[in-house]
Short mmCIF file of C-alpha atoms in Angstrom, two decimals:
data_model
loop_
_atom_site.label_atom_id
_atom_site.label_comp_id
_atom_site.label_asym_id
_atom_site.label_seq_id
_atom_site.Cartn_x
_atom_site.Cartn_y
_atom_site.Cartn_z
CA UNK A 1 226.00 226.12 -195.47
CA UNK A 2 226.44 229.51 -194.44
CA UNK A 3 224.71 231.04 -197.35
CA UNK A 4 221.93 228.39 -197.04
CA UNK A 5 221.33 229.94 -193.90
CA UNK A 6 221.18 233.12 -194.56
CA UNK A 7 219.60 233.23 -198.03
CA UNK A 8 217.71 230.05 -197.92
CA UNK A 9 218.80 226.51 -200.20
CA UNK A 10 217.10 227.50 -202.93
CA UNK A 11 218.00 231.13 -203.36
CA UNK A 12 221.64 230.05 -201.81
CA UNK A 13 221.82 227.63 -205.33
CA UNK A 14 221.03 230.23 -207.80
CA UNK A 15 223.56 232.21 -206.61
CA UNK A 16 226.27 230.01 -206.86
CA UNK A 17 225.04 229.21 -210.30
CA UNK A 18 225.91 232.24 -211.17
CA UNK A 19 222.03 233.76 -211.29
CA UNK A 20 222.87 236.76 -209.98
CA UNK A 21 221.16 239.51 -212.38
CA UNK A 22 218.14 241.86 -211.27
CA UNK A 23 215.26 240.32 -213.12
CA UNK A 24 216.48 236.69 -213.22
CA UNK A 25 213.12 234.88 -212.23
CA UNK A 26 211.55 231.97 -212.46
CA UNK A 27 208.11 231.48 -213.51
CA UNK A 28 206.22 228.85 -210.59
CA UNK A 29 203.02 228.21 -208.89
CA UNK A 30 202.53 226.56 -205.17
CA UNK A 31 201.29 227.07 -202.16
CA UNK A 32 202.85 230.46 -199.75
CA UNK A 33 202.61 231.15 -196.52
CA UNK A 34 202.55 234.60 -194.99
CA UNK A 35 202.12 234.54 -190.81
CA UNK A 36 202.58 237.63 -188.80
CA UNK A 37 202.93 237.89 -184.89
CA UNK A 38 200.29 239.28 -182.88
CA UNK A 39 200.76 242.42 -180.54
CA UNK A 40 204.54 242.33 -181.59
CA UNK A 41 204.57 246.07 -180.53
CA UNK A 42 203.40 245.05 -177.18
CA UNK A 43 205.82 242.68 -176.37
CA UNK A 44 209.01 244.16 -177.60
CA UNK A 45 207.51 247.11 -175.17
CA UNK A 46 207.21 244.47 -172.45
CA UNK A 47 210.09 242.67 -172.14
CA UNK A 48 213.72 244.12 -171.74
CA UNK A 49 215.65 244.23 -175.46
CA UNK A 50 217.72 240.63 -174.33
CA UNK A 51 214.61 238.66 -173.07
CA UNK A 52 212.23 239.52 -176.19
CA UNK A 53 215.14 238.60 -179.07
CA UNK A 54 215.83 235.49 -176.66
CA UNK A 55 211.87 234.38 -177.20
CA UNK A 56 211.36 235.70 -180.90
CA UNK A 57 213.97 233.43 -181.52
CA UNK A 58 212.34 230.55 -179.95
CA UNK A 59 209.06 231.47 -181.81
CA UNK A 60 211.00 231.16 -184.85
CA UNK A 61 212.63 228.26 -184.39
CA UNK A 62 209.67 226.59 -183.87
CA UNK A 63 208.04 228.21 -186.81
CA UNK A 64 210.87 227.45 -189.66
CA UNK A 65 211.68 224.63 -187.86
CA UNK A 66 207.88 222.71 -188.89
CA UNK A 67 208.26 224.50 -192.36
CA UNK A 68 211.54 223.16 -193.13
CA UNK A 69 210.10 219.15 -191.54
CA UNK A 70 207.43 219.70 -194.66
CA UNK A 71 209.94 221.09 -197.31
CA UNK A 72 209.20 224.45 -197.73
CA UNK A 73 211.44 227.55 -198.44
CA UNK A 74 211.70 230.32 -195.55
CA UNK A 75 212.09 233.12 -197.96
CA UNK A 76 212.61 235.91 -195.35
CA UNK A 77 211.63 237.54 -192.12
CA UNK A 78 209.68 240.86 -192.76
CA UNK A 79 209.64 242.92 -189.32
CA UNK A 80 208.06 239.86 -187.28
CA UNK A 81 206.20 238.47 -190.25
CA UNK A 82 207.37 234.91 -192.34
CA UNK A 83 207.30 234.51 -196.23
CA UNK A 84 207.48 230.98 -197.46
CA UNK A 85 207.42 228.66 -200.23
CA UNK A 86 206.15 225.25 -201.16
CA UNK A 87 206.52 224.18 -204.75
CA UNK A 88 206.13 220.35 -205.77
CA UNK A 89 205.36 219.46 -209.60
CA UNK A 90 203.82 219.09 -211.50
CA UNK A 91 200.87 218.23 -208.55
CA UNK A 92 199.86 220.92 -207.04
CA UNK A 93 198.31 219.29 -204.32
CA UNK A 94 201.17 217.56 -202.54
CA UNK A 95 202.49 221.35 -202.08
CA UNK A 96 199.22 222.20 -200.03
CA UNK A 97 199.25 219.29 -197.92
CA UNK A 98 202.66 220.16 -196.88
CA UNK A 99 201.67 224.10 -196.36
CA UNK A 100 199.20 223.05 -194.32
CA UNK A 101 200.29 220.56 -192.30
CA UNK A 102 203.21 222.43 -191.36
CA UNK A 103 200.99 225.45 -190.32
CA UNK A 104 199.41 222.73 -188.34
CA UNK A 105 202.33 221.77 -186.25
CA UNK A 106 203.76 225.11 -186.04
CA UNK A 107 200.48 226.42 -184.22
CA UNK A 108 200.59 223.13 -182.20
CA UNK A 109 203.95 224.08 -181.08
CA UNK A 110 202.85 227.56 -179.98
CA UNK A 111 201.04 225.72 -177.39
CA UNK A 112 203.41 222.45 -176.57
CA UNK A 113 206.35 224.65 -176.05
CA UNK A 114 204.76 227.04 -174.06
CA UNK A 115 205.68 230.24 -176.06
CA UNK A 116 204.80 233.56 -175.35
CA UNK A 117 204.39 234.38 -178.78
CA UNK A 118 200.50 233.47 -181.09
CA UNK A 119 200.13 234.38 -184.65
CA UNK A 120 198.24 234.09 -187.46
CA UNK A 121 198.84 231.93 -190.71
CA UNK A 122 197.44 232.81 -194.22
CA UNK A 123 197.75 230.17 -196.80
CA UNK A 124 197.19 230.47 -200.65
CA UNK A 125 197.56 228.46 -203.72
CA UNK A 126 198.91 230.61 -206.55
CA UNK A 127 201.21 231.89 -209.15
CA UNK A 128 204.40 234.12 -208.33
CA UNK A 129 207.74 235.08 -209.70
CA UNK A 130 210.71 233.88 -207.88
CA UNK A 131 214.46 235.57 -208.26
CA UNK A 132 216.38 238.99 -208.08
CA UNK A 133 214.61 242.06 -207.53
CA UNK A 134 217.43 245.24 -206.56
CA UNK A 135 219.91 246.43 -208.38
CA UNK A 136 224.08 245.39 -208.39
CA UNK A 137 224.92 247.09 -205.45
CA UNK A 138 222.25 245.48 -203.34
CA UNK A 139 219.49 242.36 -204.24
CA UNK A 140 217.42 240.02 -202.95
CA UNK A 141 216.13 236.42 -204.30
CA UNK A 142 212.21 236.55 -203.31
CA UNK A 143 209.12 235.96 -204.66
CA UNK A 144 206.62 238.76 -206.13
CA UNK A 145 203.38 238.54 -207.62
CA UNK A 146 199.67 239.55 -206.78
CA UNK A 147 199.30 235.63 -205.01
CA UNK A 148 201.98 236.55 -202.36
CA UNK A 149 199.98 239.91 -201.43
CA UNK A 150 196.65 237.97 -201.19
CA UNK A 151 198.62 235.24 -198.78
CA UNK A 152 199.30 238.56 -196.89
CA UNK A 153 195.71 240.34 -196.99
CA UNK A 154 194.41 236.47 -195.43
CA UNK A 155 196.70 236.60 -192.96
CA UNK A 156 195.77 239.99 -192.16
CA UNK A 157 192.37 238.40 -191.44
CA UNK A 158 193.50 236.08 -189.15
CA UNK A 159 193.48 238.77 -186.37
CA UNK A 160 190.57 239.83 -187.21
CA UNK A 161 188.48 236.58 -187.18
CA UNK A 162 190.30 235.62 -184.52
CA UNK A 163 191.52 232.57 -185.80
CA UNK A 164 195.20 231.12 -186.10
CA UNK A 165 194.66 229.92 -189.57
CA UNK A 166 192.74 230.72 -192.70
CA UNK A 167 193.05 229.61 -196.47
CA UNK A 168 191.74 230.38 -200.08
CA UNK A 169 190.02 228.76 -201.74
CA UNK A 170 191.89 228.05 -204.01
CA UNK A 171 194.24 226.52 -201.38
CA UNK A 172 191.49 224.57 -199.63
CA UNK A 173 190.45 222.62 -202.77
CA UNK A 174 193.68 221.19 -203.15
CA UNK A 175 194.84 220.91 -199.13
CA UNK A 176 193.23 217.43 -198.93
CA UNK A 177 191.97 217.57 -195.44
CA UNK A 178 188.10 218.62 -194.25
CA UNK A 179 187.55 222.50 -194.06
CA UNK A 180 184.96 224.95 -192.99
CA UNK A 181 184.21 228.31 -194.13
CA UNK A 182 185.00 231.39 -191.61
CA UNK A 183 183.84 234.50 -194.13
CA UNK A 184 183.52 235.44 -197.43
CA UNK A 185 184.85 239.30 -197.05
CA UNK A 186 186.41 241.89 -199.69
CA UNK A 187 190.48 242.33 -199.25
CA UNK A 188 192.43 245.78 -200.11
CA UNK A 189 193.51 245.83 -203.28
CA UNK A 190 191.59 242.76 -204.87
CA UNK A 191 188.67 242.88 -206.58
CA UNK A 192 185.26 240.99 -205.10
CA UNK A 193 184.72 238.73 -202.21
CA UNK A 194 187.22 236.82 -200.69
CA UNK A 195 185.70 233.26 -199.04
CA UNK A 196 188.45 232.22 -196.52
CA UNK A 197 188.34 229.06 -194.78
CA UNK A 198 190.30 227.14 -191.71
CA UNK A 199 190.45 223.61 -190.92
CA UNK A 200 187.61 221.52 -189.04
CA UNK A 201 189.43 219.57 -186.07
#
């Protein structure tokens, strides 16, 4: 339970299988999640040290809470950002669905809970890598691929567009619900236009 927690289920079964090698990945496709809070620099320079670790940690328990309610894999915290999982087979829709209505609910509970904190959500459909990356003295079980930084560089746009949620479109054609498109825009380090959409509620 322990390692579950810290590690994540997923990366917490590997390892006691024994997977435990730099390199050992797995081959998968489904939908990630990359969301980043906004102004983080300004709050932490707000609030006493106590009082801002006291609400990131409601922020995030709200956040991984709604991922975890749709079955998807926190992967880690980077800085103030989230990287997650959602993997179903061999359908990738299902995995979208989930992605998405988690993001939903998360963002809903920004609001219903009252919490200091907004963000922004990117969501893309896509192929990645998933195991050890490090070496024996120290390693991590993540995921890599040129997918995960695109689910970054749309999240990135979030700010930007001033929305709370935007998509691929790769994502959007399998996320089942209506969308809209927000901008089709060129992202560092990928090649041609980007279209990213949200959701039309």
């Amino acid at each position: 339970v322990v390692l579950d927690c810290y590690v994540g289920s997923s990366p917490a079964r590997e390892i006691k299988q024994g997977n435990i090698r730099p390199g050992t990945m797995l081959d998968l496709r489904g939908a990630i999640w990359f969301s980043d809070i906004r102004n983080y620099s300004v709050h932490a320079q707000r609030n006493e040290s106590s009082v801002f670790i006291e609400k990131l940690n409601a922020y995030y328990e709200a956040v991984v809470g709604e991922i975890h309610a749709q079955h998807g894999e926190v992967l880690k915290f980077i800085g103030d950002a989230v990287l997650a999982i959602f993997v179903e087979h061999p359908d990738l829709a299902p995995a979208c669905e989930r992605a998405l209505a988690a993001a939903r609910a998360a963002n809903g509970a920004l609001v219903s809970k009252a919490l200091e904190f907004d963000h922004g959500v990117g969501l893309h459909l896509g192929q990645f890598k998933f195991g050890n990356i490090g070496s024996l003295r120290r390693m991590d079980f993540t995921v890599i691929g040129s997918d995960v930084n695109l689910a970054a560089r749309i999240e990135a746009q979030c700010s930007l567009r001033k929305a709370r949620l935007l998509m691929s479109q790769q994502f959007a054609d399998r996320c089942g619900q209506s969308v809209q498109l927000v901008t089709r825009t060129e992202l560092k380090g990928f090649t041609g236009e980007q279209a990213l959409y949200t959701t039309v509620d």
